[in-house]
Short mmCIF file of C-alpha atoms and ligand atoms in Angstrom, two decimals:
data_model
loop_
_atom_site.label_atom_id
_atom_site.label_comp_id
_atom_site.label_asym_id
_atom_site.label_seq_id
_atom_site.Cartn_x
_atom_site.Cartn_y
_atom_site.Cartn_z
CA MET A 2 43.03 146.09 -28.60
CA GLU A 3 41.21 142.97 -29.96
CA TYR A 4 37.39 142.32 -29.13
CA ARG A 5 35.05 139.38 -29.13
CA ILE A 6 31.29 139.34 -28.48
CA GLY A 7 29.35 136.42 -27.12
CA ASN A 8 25.67 135.74 -26.42
CA GLY A 9 24.14 133.04 -24.25
CA TYR A 10 20.53 131.83 -23.41
CA ASP A 11 19.33 129.39 -21.05
CA VAL A 12 15.85 128.12 -19.64
CA HIS A 13 14.95 125.99 -16.51
CA ALA A 14 11.56 124.81 -15.50
CA LEU A 15 10.28 125.92 -12.10
CA ALA A 16 9.16 123.23 -9.49
CA GLU A 17 7.80 123.82 -6.08
CA GLY A 18 9.97 122.64 -3.16
CA LEU A 19 13.40 123.35 -4.54
CA GLU A 20 15.85 125.89 -3.86
CA MET A 21 16.20 128.91 -6.08
CA TRP A 22 19.73 130.07 -7.07
CA LEU A 23 19.96 132.92 -9.62
CA GLY A 24 22.89 134.92 -10.41
CA GLY A 25 24.80 132.90 -7.56
CA VAL A 26 22.37 134.29 -4.96
CA ARG A 27 19.82 132.19 -3.03
CA ILE A 28 16.49 133.75 -3.70
CA ALA A 29 13.78 133.34 -1.26
CA SER A 30 10.93 131.51 -3.20
CA SER A 31 8.70 128.47 -2.58
CA CYS A 32 10.02 126.92 -6.04
CA GLY A 33 13.39 126.67 -7.69
CA PHE A 34 14.74 125.17 -10.98
CA VAL A 35 14.59 121.74 -12.19
CA ALA A 36 18.21 120.96 -13.35
CA HIS A 37 21.04 118.49 -12.99
CA SER A 38 23.29 121.33 -11.62
CA ASP A 39 21.80 124.01 -8.85
CA GLY A 40 19.95 125.30 -11.97
CA ASP A 41 21.10 128.75 -11.91
CA VAL A 42 19.77 129.86 -15.30
CA ALA A 43 21.49 133.23 -15.11
CA ILE A 44 24.93 131.70 -14.55
CA HIS A 45 24.31 129.11 -17.40
CA ALA A 46 23.58 131.88 -19.85
CA LEU A 47 26.50 134.00 -18.70
CA CYS A 48 28.74 130.78 -19.07
CA ASP A 49 27.35 130.34 -22.61
CA ALA A 50 27.96 133.91 -23.69
CA LEU A 51 31.54 133.71 -22.36
CA LEU A 52 32.31 130.53 -24.26
CA GLY A 53 30.64 131.58 -27.27
CA ALA A 54 32.59 134.75 -27.72
CA LEU A 55 35.64 132.45 -28.11
CA ALA A 56 33.91 129.80 -30.00
CA LEU A 57 34.75 127.18 -27.20
CA GLY A 58 31.29 125.39 -27.62
CA ASP A 59 28.80 125.60 -25.04
CA ILE A 60 28.32 124.74 -21.29
CA GLY A 61 26.90 121.25 -22.08
CA LYS A 62 30.15 120.42 -23.85
CA HIS A 63 32.33 121.51 -21.00
CA PHE A 64 30.18 120.34 -18.01
CA PRO A 65 28.03 117.30 -19.50
CA ASP A 66 24.71 117.06 -17.57
CA THR A 67 25.27 113.16 -17.67
CA SER A 68 28.35 113.46 -15.37
CA ALA A 69 27.84 112.60 -11.67
CA GLU A 70 30.71 114.96 -11.06
CA TYR A 71 28.22 118.04 -12.08
CA LYS A 72 25.30 116.68 -10.16
CA GLY A 73 23.83 119.55 -7.77
CA ILE A 74 26.97 121.59 -8.39
CA ASP A 75 27.02 125.09 -7.29
CA SER A 76 27.18 126.97 -10.74
CA LYS A 77 29.42 129.52 -9.56
CA ILE A 78 32.15 126.75 -9.73
CA LEU A 79 31.30 126.26 -13.25
CA LEU A 80 31.48 130.16 -13.97
CA ALA A 81 34.94 130.24 -12.27
CA LYS A 82 36.14 127.26 -14.50
CA VAL A 83 35.00 129.12 -17.69
CA MET A 84 36.82 132.33 -16.51
CA GLU A 85 39.87 130.37 -16.22
CA LEU A 86 39.60 129.32 -19.94
CA ILE A 87 38.74 132.87 -20.96
CA ARG A 88 41.94 134.35 -19.04
CA LYS A 89 44.05 131.34 -20.10
CA GLU A 90 43.80 132.83 -23.76
CA GLY A 91 44.68 136.31 -22.46
CA TRP A 92 41.17 137.81 -22.64
CA ASP A 93 39.51 139.85 -19.99
CA ILE A 94 35.84 141.19 -19.79
CA ALA A 95 34.94 144.51 -21.09
CA ASN A 96 31.30 144.04 -19.69
CA ALA A 97 28.55 141.71 -19.59
CA ASP A 98 24.72 142.32 -19.48
CA LEU A 99 22.22 139.83 -18.31
CA THR A 100 18.32 139.89 -18.67
CA ILE A 101 16.34 137.59 -16.35
CA ALA A 102 12.83 136.86 -17.23
CA MET A 103 10.84 135.58 -14.54
CA GLN A 104 6.83 136.28 -13.81
CA LYS A 105 6.20 135.70 -10.09
CA THR A 106 9.30 136.17 -7.93
CA LYS A 107 10.21 139.56 -7.58
CA LEU A 108 14.18 139.82 -8.40
CA SER A 109 14.67 143.71 -7.86
CA PRO A 110 15.75 143.16 -4.23
CA TYR A 111 18.57 140.91 -5.39
CA ILE A 112 19.94 142.41 -8.37
CA GLN A 113 22.85 144.31 -6.58
CA GLN A 114 23.80 141.04 -4.67
CA MET A 115 23.75 139.19 -7.89
CA ARG A 116 26.25 141.82 -9.44
CA GLU A 117 28.45 141.71 -6.65
CA CYS A 118 28.54 137.97 -6.45
CA LEU A 119 29.17 137.43 -10.23
CA ALA A 120 32.02 140.11 -10.05
CA ARG A 121 33.68 138.29 -7.17
CA VAL A 122 33.47 134.87 -8.85
CA MET A 123 34.77 136.47 -12.32
CA VAL A 124 37.22 138.70 -10.29
CA ILE A 125 36.12 141.98 -12.21
CA PRO A 126 34.57 145.09 -10.84
CA ALA A 127 30.73 144.88 -10.38
CA GLU A 128 30.57 147.96 -12.61
CA LYS A 129 31.31 145.80 -15.61
CA ILE A 130 28.30 143.37 -14.87
CA SER A 131 24.54 144.47 -15.63
CA VAL A 132 21.80 142.28 -14.14
CA LYS A 133 18.44 143.17 -15.39
CA ALA A 134 15.09 141.50 -14.58
CA THR A 135 11.66 141.48 -16.45
CA THR A 136 8.30 139.87 -16.54
CA THR A 137 6.90 138.56 -19.97
CA GLU A 138 3.57 140.32 -19.12
CA ARG A 139 1.96 136.90 -18.23
CA LEU A 140 2.76 135.60 -21.81
CA GLY A 141 4.39 132.30 -22.96
CA PHE A 142 6.02 129.66 -20.44
CA VAL A 143 7.74 132.41 -18.59
CA GLY A 144 4.47 134.34 -18.13
CA ARG A 145 2.57 131.20 -16.90
CA SER A 146 5.43 130.44 -14.18
CA GLU A 147 6.43 127.19 -15.90
CA GLY A 148 10.08 128.28 -16.15
CA CYS A 149 12.72 131.12 -16.04
CA GLU A 150 15.14 132.23 -19.04
CA THR A 151 18.08 134.48 -19.02
CA TYR A 152 19.69 136.19 -21.94
CA ALA A 153 23.46 137.24 -21.58
CA VAL A 154 25.76 139.05 -23.98
CA VAL A 155 29.46 139.69 -22.93
CA LEU A 156 32.33 141.59 -24.52
CA LEU A 157 35.83 140.41 -24.16
CA GLN A 158 39.12 142.36 -24.93
CA ARG A 159 42.93 141.58 -24.77
MG1 MG B 203 21.12 125.42 -17.68
#
């Protein structure tokens, strides 16, 4: 068996009056993410981890934020496209692990839903995807609720 590991990181700024999408799930919140796409920072970090594992560049290279095609796009579509690239080369997911850092919005009620949603889009069992949420103890831009960041690690096998 051959293995590849990849990591991804993404940040989006928070702003009042926008829809919040995270891990493919609509989160009840008065604010959302400022972005060219739907701003799903968790999916973006996951896509970068997948692309990174195969040294295929990053999400900005594959889906440029200057392209009208990707304006307001559902990030689940981007994740499905990245999975196509992974599978085309014969790889499958061993596991993926995400850590979402956000201060104000409580994510624990959504964790299971995110795992199931990501698993559906990636066509893998939910047991292979971990989603964790943390605050940053009110420190830094996350702690001041100026934005949200996500770290992702994936292991591929074939
Ligand atoms: Mg992004």
